[in-house]
CSV table of C-alpha atoms in Angstrom, one decimal:
chain,number,residue,atom,x,y,z
A,4,MET,CA,187.3,160.4,18.9
A,5,ALA,CA,184.5,162.9,18.2
A,6,ILE,CA,181.2,161.3,19.0
A,7,ILE,CA,179.0,164.0,17.4
A,8,ALA,CA,179.3,166.0,14.2
A,9,ARG,CA,177.4,169.3,15.0
A,10,LYS,CA,175.4,169.8,11.8
A,11,ARG,CA,172.3,171.9,12.3
A,12,THR,CA,169.7,170.7,9.9
A,13,ASN,CA,165.9,170.7,9.9
A,14,ARG,CA,166.0,166.9,10.0
A,15,HIS,CA,168.1,166.9,13.2
A,16,ARG,CA,165.9,169.5,14.8
A,17,ALA,CA,162.8,167.5,14.0
A,18,ALA,CA,164.4,164.4,15.4
A,19,PHE,CA,165.5,166.0,18.7
A,20,LYS,CA,162.5,164.8,20.7
A,21,LYS,CA,163.2,161.3,19.7
A,22,SER,CA,166.7,161.5,21.0
A,23,ILE,CA,165.6,162.3,24.6
A,24,GLU,CA,162.9,159.7,25.0
A,25,GLU,CA,163.0,157.7,28.2
A,26,VAL,CA,165.8,155.1,28.3
A,27,ARG,CA,164.6,151.6,28.5
A,28,LEU,CA,166.5,150.1,31.4
A,29,TYR,CA,167.9,146.6,31.2
A,30,LYS,CA,166.3,144.2,33.7
A,31,PRO,CA,168.9,141.5,34.7
A,32,ALA,CA,167.5,138.0,34.8
A,33,LEU,CA,167.1,136.4,38.2
A,34,TRP,CA,169.4,133.4,39.0
A,35,HIS,CA,169.5,130.7,41.6
A,36,PRO,CA,172.8,129.3,42.9
A,37,GLU,CA,171.7,125.9,44.2
A,38,ASN,CA,173.1,123.7,41.5
A,39,GLU,CA,176.3,125.6,40.8
A,40,PRO,CA,179.7,124.6,42.4
A,41,ILE,CA,180.6,127.1,45.1
A,42,CYS,CA,183.7,128.2,43.2
A,43,SER,CA,182.4,128.0,39.7
A,44,LYS,CA,183.5,130.8,37.3
A,45,LYS,CA,179.9,131.4,36.5
A,46,LYS,CA,179.0,132.0,40.1
A,47,MET,CA,182.0,134.1,40.8
A,48,LYS,CA,181.2,136.3,37.8
A,49,ARG,CA,177.7,136.8,39.1
A,50,LEU,CA,178.9,137.6,42.6
A,51,ILE,CA,181.3,140.2,41.1
A,52,LEU,CA,178.3,141.7,39.3
A,53,LEU,CA,176.2,141.7,42.4
A,54,ILE,CA,178.9,143.6,44.3
A,55,TYR,CA,179.3,146.0,41.3
A,56,PHE,CA,175.6,146.9,41.5
A,57,LEU,CA,175.3,147.3,45.3
A,58,PRO,CA,173.8,150.7,46.2
A,59,PHE,CA,177.0,152.3,47.4
A,60,GLY,CA,180.2,153.6,45.8
A,61,ILE,CA,183.7,152.2,46.5
A,62,ASN,CA,184.6,155.5,48.2
A,63,GLY,CA,181.7,155.6,50.6
A,64,GLN,CA,178.9,157.2,48.6
A,65,VAL,CA,175.6,155.6,49.6
A,66,LEU,CA,172.4,155.6,47.5
A,67,ASP,CA,169.6,156.7,49.8
A,68,TRP,CA,166.8,156.4,47.3
A,69,THR,CA,165.7,156.7,43.7
A,70,PHE,CA,162.4,157.9,42.2
A,71,GLU,CA,161.5,157.0,38.7
A,72,THR,CA,159.5,159.3,36.3
A,73,LYS,CA,158.5,158.5,32.8
A,74,GLY,CA,160.6,161.1,31.0
A,75,PRO,CA,164.1,162.6,30.9
A,76,ILE,CA,165.1,165.1,33.6
A,77,HIS,CA,167.3,168.1,32.6
A,78,ASN,CA,166.5,170.3,35.6
A,79,THR,CA,167.9,170.8,39.1
A,80,PRO,CA,165.6,169.9,42.0
A,81,VAL,CA,164.8,172.5,44.7
A,82,ILE,CA,164.0,171.7,48.3
A,83,ASN,CA,161.8,173.5,50.8
A,84,GLU,CA,160.6,172.3,54.2
A,85,SER,CA,162.0,168.9,53.5
A,86,ILE,CA,160.1,168.5,50.3
A,87,VAL,CA,161.9,168.0,46.9
A,88,TYR,CA,160.2,169.7,44.0
A,89,ILE,CA,161.1,168.7,40.4
A,90,GLY,CA,159.5,168.4,37.0
A,91,SER,CA,160.1,165.8,34.3
A,92,ALA,CA,159.7,165.5,30.5
A,93,ASP,CA,156.7,163.3,31.2
A,94,GLY,CA,154.8,166.5,31.9
A,95,LEU,CA,154.4,165.8,35.6
A,96,PHE,CA,155.7,168.1,38.4
A,97,TYR,CA,156.5,166.1,41.6
A,98,ALA,CA,156.7,166.8,45.3
A,99,LEU,CA,158.8,164.1,47.1
A,100,SER,CA,159.9,163.5,50.6
A,101,GLU,CA,163.5,164.4,51.0
A,102,ALA,CA,163.9,161.6,53.6
A,103,ASP,CA,162.8,158.6,51.5
A,104,GLY,CA,161.7,159.9,48.1
A,105,VAL,CA,158.1,159.0,48.6
A,106,GLN,CA,155.7,161.0,46.4
A,107,LYS,CA,153.6,163.6,48.3
A,108,TRP,CA,151.7,164.8,45.2
A,109,SER,CA,152.1,165.4,41.5
A,110,TYR,CA,150.6,167.8,39.0
A,111,ASN,CA,150.1,167.0,35.3
A,112,SER,CA,151.1,170.0,33.3
A,113,LYS,CA,150.4,168.1,30.0
A,114,SER,CA,153.6,169.2,28.4
A,115,PRO,CA,157.3,168.4,29.1
A,116,ILE,CA,159.1,170.3,31.9
A,117,TYR,CA,162.7,171.2,31.6
A,118,THR,CA,162.9,174.1,34.1
A,119,ASP,CA,164.0,174.3,37.7
A,120,ALA,CA,161.3,175.3,40.1
A,121,ALA,CA,161.3,178.4,42.3
A,122,ILE,CA,159.6,178.8,45.7
A,123,TRP,CA,158.0,181.9,47.1
A,124,ASN,CA,155.8,181.8,50.2
A,125,ASP,CA,153.3,179.0,49.7
A,126,LEU,CA,153.8,178.9,45.9
A,127,VAL,CA,156.0,176.8,43.7
A,128,PHE,CA,156.7,178.0,40.1
A,129,PHE,CA,157.8,176.2,36.9
A,130,SER,CA,157.2,176.4,33.2
A,131,ASN,CA,156.6,173.8,30.5
A,132,GLU,CA,157.0,173.3,26.7
A,133,ALA,CA,153.5,174.7,26.1
A,134,GLY,CA,154.9,178.1,27.1
A,135,ARG,CA,153.0,178.2,30.4
A,136,LEU,CA,154.4,179.5,33.6
A,137,ILE,CA,152.5,177.7,36.3
A,138,ALA,CA,152.1,178.5,40.0
A,139,LEU,CA,151.0,175.7,42.4
A,140,ASN,CA,150.2,175.6,46.1
A,141,LYS,CA,153.4,173.9,47.3
A,142,HIS,CA,151.6,171.9,50.0
A,143,THR,CA,148.8,170.5,47.8
A,144,GLY,CA,149.8,170.8,44.2
A,145,LYS,CA,146.6,172.8,43.5
A,146,LEU,CA,146.8,175.3,40.5
A,147,GLU,CA,146.8,178.9,41.7
A,148,TRP,CA,147.5,180.7,38.4
A,149,GLN,CA,149.2,180.4,35.0
A,150,PHE,CA,150.7,182.8,32.5
A,151,GLN,CA,150.7,181.9,28.8
A,152,ALA,CA,153.6,182.9,26.5
A,153,GLU,CA,154.6,181.3,23.2
A,154,PRO,CA,155.1,177.5,23.1
A,155,GLU,CA,158.7,176.5,23.3
A,156,SER,CA,160.7,174.7,20.6
A,157,SER,CA,164.2,173.2,20.5
A,158,GLN,CA,166.8,175.0,18.4
A,159,ASP,CA,168.8,171.8,17.9
A,160,LEU,CA,169.7,168.4,19.4
A,161,TRP,CA,171.8,170.0,22.1
A,162,ASP,CA,169.3,172.6,23.3
A,163,TYR,CA,168.7,170.8,26.7
A,164,TYR,CA,167.5,173.7,28.8
A,165,ARG,CA,164.7,176.2,29.2
A,166,SER,CA,164.7,179.5,31.2
A,167,SER,CA,163.7,178.8,34.8
A,168,PRO,CA,161.6,181.2,36.8
A,169,VAL,CA,163.6,183.3,39.3
A,170,VAL,CA,161.8,185.1,42.2
A,171,CYS,CA,163.0,188.3,43.8
A,172,GLU,CA,161.0,190.7,46.0
A,173,GLU,CA,157.5,189.4,45.0
A,174,ARG,CA,158.4,189.4,41.3
A,175,ILE,CA,159.1,186.5,38.9
A,176,PHE,CA,161.7,186.9,36.1
A,177,TRP,CA,161.3,184.4,33.4
A,178,GLY,CA,162.6,184.1,29.8
A,179,ASN,CA,160.8,182.4,26.9
A,180,GLY,CA,161.7,181.2,23.4
A,181,ASP,CA,159.7,184.1,22.0
A,182,GLY,CA,162.7,186.3,23.0
A,183,ASN,CA,160.9,188.1,25.9
A,184,LEU,CA,162.1,188.4,29.5
A,185,TYR,CA,158.9,188.7,31.5
A,186,ALA,CA,158.5,190.3,34.9
A,187,LEU,CA,155.3,189.0,36.7
A,188,ASP,CA,153.6,189.6,40.0
A,189,ALA,CA,154.4,186.4,42.0
A,190,ARG,CA,151.0,186.6,43.8
A,191,THR,CA,148.8,186.9,40.7
A,192,GLY,CA,150.8,186.2,37.6
A,193,ILE,CA,149.9,189.6,36.2
A,194,LYS,CA,152.6,191.0,33.9
A,195,ASN,CA,154.5,194.0,35.2
A,196,TRP,CA,156.7,194.4,32.1
A,197,SER,CA,158.4,192.5,29.3
A,198,PHE,CA,161.7,193.1,27.5
A,199,GLN,CA,162.3,191.8,23.9
A,200,THR,CA,165.9,190.5,23.4
A,201,GLU,CA,165.4,189.6,19.7
A,202,GLY,CA,166.5,186.0,20.2
A,203,PRO,CA,165.2,182.9,21.9
A,204,ILE,CA,165.8,182.8,25.6
A,205,HIS,CA,166.5,179.4,27.0
A,206,ALA,CA,169.0,180.5,29.7
A,207,SER,CA,167.9,181.4,33.2
A,208,ALA,CA,168.1,184.9,34.6
A,209,VAL,CA,170.2,186.0,37.6
A,210,VAL,CA,169.0,189.0,39.8
A,211,ASP,CA,171.6,191.1,41.7
A,212,ASN,CA,171.0,194.4,43.4
A,213,GLY,CA,168.2,195.8,41.2
A,214,THR,CA,169.5,194.3,38.0
A,215,VAL,CA,168.4,191.2,36.1
A,216,PHE,CA,171.0,189.6,33.9
A,217,ILE,CA,170.0,187.2,31.1
A,218,GLY,CA,171.5,185.8,27.8
A,219,ASN,CA,169.8,184.6,24.7
A,220,PHE,CA,170.5,182.3,21.7
A,221,LYS,CA,171.9,185.2,19.7
A,222,GLY,CA,174.9,185.6,21.9
A,223,ARG,CA,173.5,188.7,23.7
A,224,LEU,CA,173.7,189.3,27.4
A,225,PHE,CA,171.5,192.0,28.9
A,226,ALA,CA,171.5,193.9,32.1
A,227,ILE,CA,167.9,195.2,32.8
A,228,ASP,CA,166.5,197.3,35.6
A,229,THR,CA,164.2,195.0,37.7
A,230,GLU,CA,161.7,197.8,38.4
A,231,THR,CA,161.3,199.4,35.0
A,232,GLY,CA,162.4,196.8,32.5
A,233,VAL,CA,164.7,199.3,31.0
A,234,GLU,CA,168.0,198.1,29.5
A,235,LYS,CA,171.2,199.2,31.4
A,236,TRP,CA,173.7,197.7,29.0
A,237,LYS,CA,174.1,194.9,26.4
A,238,PHE,CA,177.1,192.7,25.6
A,239,GLN,CA,177.5,190.9,22.3
A,240,ALA,CA,179.6,187.7,22.3
A,241,ILE,CA,182.4,187.5,19.7
A,242,GLY,CA,181.0,184.5,17.7
A,243,SER,CA,183.1,182.0,15.8
A,244,HIS,CA,183.3,180.7,12.3
A,245,TYR,CA,181.2,177.6,13.0
A,246,PHE,CA,179.1,179.1,15.7
A,247,PRO,CA,178.5,182.7,14.8
A,248,ASN,CA,175.4,183.1,17.0
A,249,ALA,CA,177.5,182.4,20.1
A,250,GLU,CA,174.5,181.0,21.9
A,251,PHE,CA,174.1,181.4,25.7
A,252,GLN,CA,172.4,178.4,27.1
A,253,ARG,CA,172.9,178.7,30.9
A,254,ALA,CA,172.6,181.4,33.5
A,255,PRO,CA,175.5,183.7,34.1
A,256,LEU,CA,177.3,183.8,37.5
A,257,VAL,CA,177.6,187.1,39.4
A,258,HIS,CA,180.6,187.1,41.7
A,259,ASN,CA,182.7,189.9,43.2
A,260,GLY,CA,181.4,192.6,40.8
A,261,LYS,CA,182.0,190.4,37.8
A,262,ILE,CA,179.8,188.3,35.5
A,263,TYR,CA,180.9,184.9,34.2
A,264,ILE,CA,179.2,183.3,31.3
A,265,GLY,CA,180.1,180.5,28.8
A,266,SER,CA,179.1,180.4,25.2
A,267,ARG,CA,178.8,178.1,22.2
A,268,ASP,CA,181.4,180.3,20.5
A,269,LEU,CA,184.1,178.5,22.5
A,270,ASN,CA,184.6,181.3,25.0
A,271,LEU,CA,184.1,181.9,28.7
A,272,TYR,CA,183.5,185.6,29.2
A,273,VAL,CA,184.2,187.7,32.3
A,274,LEU,CA,182.6,191.1,32.3
A,275,ASN,CA,182.3,194.1,34.6
A,276,LYS,CA,178.9,193.8,36.3
A,277,GLU,CA,178.2,197.6,36.2
A,278,THR,CA,179.2,198.3,32.6
A,279,GLY,CA,179.3,195.0,30.7
A,280,ARG,CA,182.8,195.7,29.5
A,281,GLY,CA,185.1,192.7,29.1
A,282,ILE,CA,187.8,191.9,31.7
A,283,TRP,CA,189.1,188.7,30.2
A,284,HIS,CA,188.0,185.8,28.2
A,285,PHE,CA,189.2,182.2,27.9
A,286,THR,CA,188.9,180.4,24.6
A,287,GLU,CA,188.6,176.6,24.8
A,288,PRO,CA,191.8,175.4,23.1
A,289,GLY,CA,190.2,172.3,21.5
A,290,GLY,CA,187.4,174.2,20.0
A,291,SER,CA,184.6,173.2,22.3
A,292,TRP,CA,181.4,174.9,23.5
A,293,ILE,CA,181.4,176.1,27.1
A,294,ILE,CA,177.9,175.6,28.4
A,295,ALA,CA,178.0,175.3,32.2
A,296,THR,CA,177.6,178.1,34.6
A,297,PRO,CA,181.1,178.2,36.2
A,298,LEU,CA,182.0,178.0,39.9
A,299,VAL,CA,184.4,180.6,41.4
A,300,HIS,CA,186.0,179.3,44.5
A,301,GLU,CA,189.1,180.3,46.4
A,302,GLY,CA,190.7,182.2,43.5
A,303,LYS,CA,189.9,179.7,40.8
A,304,VAL,CA,187.2,179.4,38.1
A,305,PHE,CA,185.9,175.8,37.5
A,306,PHE,CA,183.8,174.6,34.6
A,307,GLY,CA,183.5,171.7,32.1
A,308,SER,CA,183.5,171.7,28.3
A,309,SER,CA,181.4,170.0,25.8
A,310,ASP,CA,183.1,168.0,23.0
A,311,THR,CA,186.7,168.1,24.3
A,312,TYR,CA,185.3,166.4,27.5
A,313,THR,CA,187.6,168.5,29.7
A,314,PHE,CA,187.2,170.0,33.1
A,315,TYR,CA,189.2,173.2,33.8
A,316,ALA,CA,190.5,175.3,36.6
A,317,LEU,CA,191.5,178.9,35.7
A,318,SER,CA,192.9,181.8,37.6
A,319,GLU,CA,190.1,184.0,38.8
A,320,LYS,CA,192.2,187.1,38.3
A,321,SER,CA,193.7,186.5,34.9
A,322,GLY,CA,191.8,183.6,33.3
A,323,LYS,CA,195.1,181.6,32.8
A,324,GLU,CA,194.7,177.9,33.0
A,325,LYS,CA,195.8,176.3,36.2
A,326,TRP,CA,195.1,172.7,35.3
A,327,ASN,CA,192.7,170.5,33.3
A,328,ILE,CA,191.6,166.9,33.3
A,329,ARG,CA,190.0,164.9,30.5
A,330,THR,CA,186.9,162.9,31.5
A,331,TYR,CA,185.6,161.7,28.1
A,332,ALA,CA,182.2,163.1,29.0
A,333,ARG,CA,180.6,166.4,28.4
A,334,SER,CA,179.8,168.5,31.5
A,335,TYR,CA,177.0,171.0,31.3
A,336,GLY,CA,176.0,171.2,34.9
A,337,SER,CA,177.6,173.6,37.3
A,338,PRO,CA,180.4,172.4,39.6
A,339,LEU,CA,179.9,172.5,43.4
A,340,SER,CA,182.2,173.0,46.3
A,341,TYR,CA,182.0,170.4,49.1
A,342,ALA,CA,184.4,169.5,51.9
A,343,SER,CA,187.6,170.8,50.1
A,344,GLN,CA,186.5,169.1,46.9
A,345,ILE,CA,185.0,170.2,43.7
A,346,LEU,CA,182.1,168.0,42.4
A,347,PHE,CA,180.8,168.1,38.9
A,348,PRO,CA,178.4,165.9,36.8
A,349,GLY,CA,178.9,164.3,33.4
A,350,PHE,CA,177.1,163.0,30.4
A,351,ASP,CA,178.5,159.5,31.2
A,352,GLY,CA,176.2,159.2,34.3
A,353,LYS,CA,179.0,159.9,36.7
A,354,ILE,CA,179.7,162.5,39.4
A,355,ARG,CA,183.3,163.2,40.0
A,356,ALA,CA,185.1,164.8,43.0
A,357,VAL,CA,188.5,166.4,42.3
A,358,GLU,CA,191.1,168.1,44.4
A,359,PRO,CA,190.8,171.8,43.7
A,360,GLU,CA,194.6,172.5,43.7
A,361,THR,CA,195.6,169.7,41.3
A,362,GLY,CA,192.6,168.2,39.6
A,363,ASN,CA,193.3,164.8,41.0
A,364,VAL,CA,190.2,162.7,40.9
A,365,LEU,CA,189.3,161.7,44.5
A,366,TRP,CA,186.2,159.6,43.9
A,367,THR,CA,183.5,158.9,41.3
A,368,TYR,CA,179.9,158.0,41.7
A,369,GLN,CA,178.2,156.1,38.8
A,370,THR,CA,174.5,155.6,38.5
A,371,HIS,CA,173.1,152.1,37.9
A,372,THR,CA,171.9,153.0,34.4
A,373,SER,CA,175.4,154.2,33.5
A,374,LYS,CA,176.9,150.9,34.8
A,375,ILE,CA,174.6,148.8,32.7
A,376,ASN,CA,175.2,150.7,29.4
A,377,TYR,CA,178.7,152.0,29.9
A,378,GLY,CA,180.4,149.3,27.8
A,379,LYS,CA,178.3,150.2,24.7
A,380,LEU,CA,180.2,153.5,24.5
A,381,TYR,CA,183.4,153.2,26.5
A,382,ASP,CA,186.2,150.6,26.7
A,383,GLU,CA,187.7,149.2,29.9
A,384,ASN,CA,190.0,152.2,30.3
A,385,GLY,CA,187.0,154.7,30.3
A,386,LYS,CA,187.9,155.9,26.8
A,387,PHE,CA,185.6,155.9,23.7
A,388,ARG,CA,185.5,152.5,22.0
A,389,THR,CA,187.4,152.6,18.7
A,390,ASP,CA,185.0,150.1,17.0
A,391,LEU,CA,182.0,152.4,17.2
A,392,LYS,CA,180.2,153.1,14.0
A,393,ILE,CA,178.0,156.2,14.3
A,394,ASN,CA,176.2,157.4,11.1
A,395,SER,CA,174.4,160.5,12.4
A,396,ALA,CA,174.2,163.0,15.2
A,397,LEU,CA,170.9,161.6,16.3
A,398,GLN,CA,172.4,158.1,16.6
A,399,GLY,CA,175.3,159.4,18.6
A,400,GLU,CA,173.0,161.3,21.0
A,401,GLN,CA,170.9,158.1,21.5
A,402,LEU,CA,174.0,156.2,22.5
A,403,ILE,CA,174.9,158.9,25.0
A,404,ASN,CA,171.4,159.1,26.4
A,405,ALA,CA,171.4,155.4,27.1
A,406,LEU,CA,174.0,156.2,29.8
A,407,GLY,CA,171.6,158.4,31.6
A,408,PRO,CA,173.5,161.7,31.3
A,409,ILE,CA,173.4,164.0,34.3
A,410,VAL,CA,172.9,167.3,32.5
A,411,CYS,CA,171.6,169.2,35.5
A,412,THR,CA,173.4,170.8,38.4
A,413,PRO,CA,173.0,168.5,41.4
A,414,LEU,CA,171.5,170.0,44.5
A,415,LEU,CA,173.8,169.9,47.5
A,416,ILE,CA,172.0,169.5,50.9
A,417,GLY,CA,174.4,169.0,53.8
A,418,GLN,CA,176.2,165.8,53.1
A,419,SER,CA,173.8,164.6,50.3
A,420,LEU,CA,173.3,165.2,46.6
A,421,ILE,CA,170.0,165.1,44.9
A,422,PHE,CA,169.9,165.1,41.1
A,423,GLY,CA,167.9,163.9,38.1
A,424,SER,CA,169.1,162.2,35.0
A,425,VAL,CA,168.1,161.7,31.4
A,426,ASP,CA,167.2,158.1,32.4
A,427,GLY,CA,164.1,159.6,34.1
A,428,LYS,CA,165.3,158.9,37.6
A,429,ILE,CA,165.8,161.2,40.6
A,430,TYR,CA,168.7,160.1,42.9
A,431,LYS,CA,169.7,161.0,46.4
A,432,ILE,CA,173.2,159.9,47.5
A,433,GLN,CA,175.1,160.4,50.7
A,434,LEU,CA,178.6,161.8,50.2
A,435,PRO,CA,181.8,160.4,51.9
């Protein structure tokens, strides 16, 4: 069953911010067992629920800590010197202890934050919806400098991301919805150069060997010289009947002389890094967007789709499909390789681990928020309920957001994952 009808209207664009408001978590009522028979059905049900909500997974995942913000989180945390840095749609940028999640400091940027942070020397960088790129002292949270570009705006309900700052050799590369890729001095925030792509930039850049690669919402991928800001080459995505702009929403992957990037035109493109010429492309057979930055690992390309709710493994050499599994959840975050497993997040509030050769699911971690609200959208078999009545795209997104979707790429640190969720929480879990 298709949960969302993708109709881009001004009404839906205006309603987007409402669809990502903080989820109100259900607080279970307290109970006392004194007057209940020891084997009563009521008590047994509560005991089962108690076990269900214990802070560990059935396959050995352990919840170390959570930290709650007051807004959805779409971005990936970064860690430096045992401090976790992450922003939230509540406008606050947080520094937390990796060990226990205790807040060290916070900075109020006064506008929602949807970008990953970047660290350089004693500075931490991020941007917000007001179009400000902000540099803070990473130890104290004190403002060091800020650069003002145009305020951001969402293109539609599914425009979850913003271009995150990337630091390379004392220079910050950062895209903005005004269509510009900016190169700034990391010490001062002074602009070195800018490059106009003629389309909103909400995807992050990747820097490799003197070239910065970045895509925009018009389906154009650019290779630009990091020193001069001069274009080296440009690639235009094919486009499709329903999605002619072929929007690029996430950063490309540079691997073994190739560039991998997914598009809303249903294609995953693989290009020659030096020339921008196509090597192969994979078209999602069910007609779904491919948003996530893929993972290339041991000869395979791994990524999830949007509305076909499918996770794929392709041949790195040819692009031919090796296997796929259906999860009944979108996956926009990048997969990760861990201990002979491939991990990936989902909009259902779950992280899955699969066997890379077969796609067999090895284990699943589900957040507390997802457990509480799961039955509103899914049946006992993990498939969409057939009795759902959804009258608009906004209503469908609100149902999905109640699960606390994990739209970011989790941060893998040793045997732990740290990630944020649309439920406004930051989680740290130990992996089996």
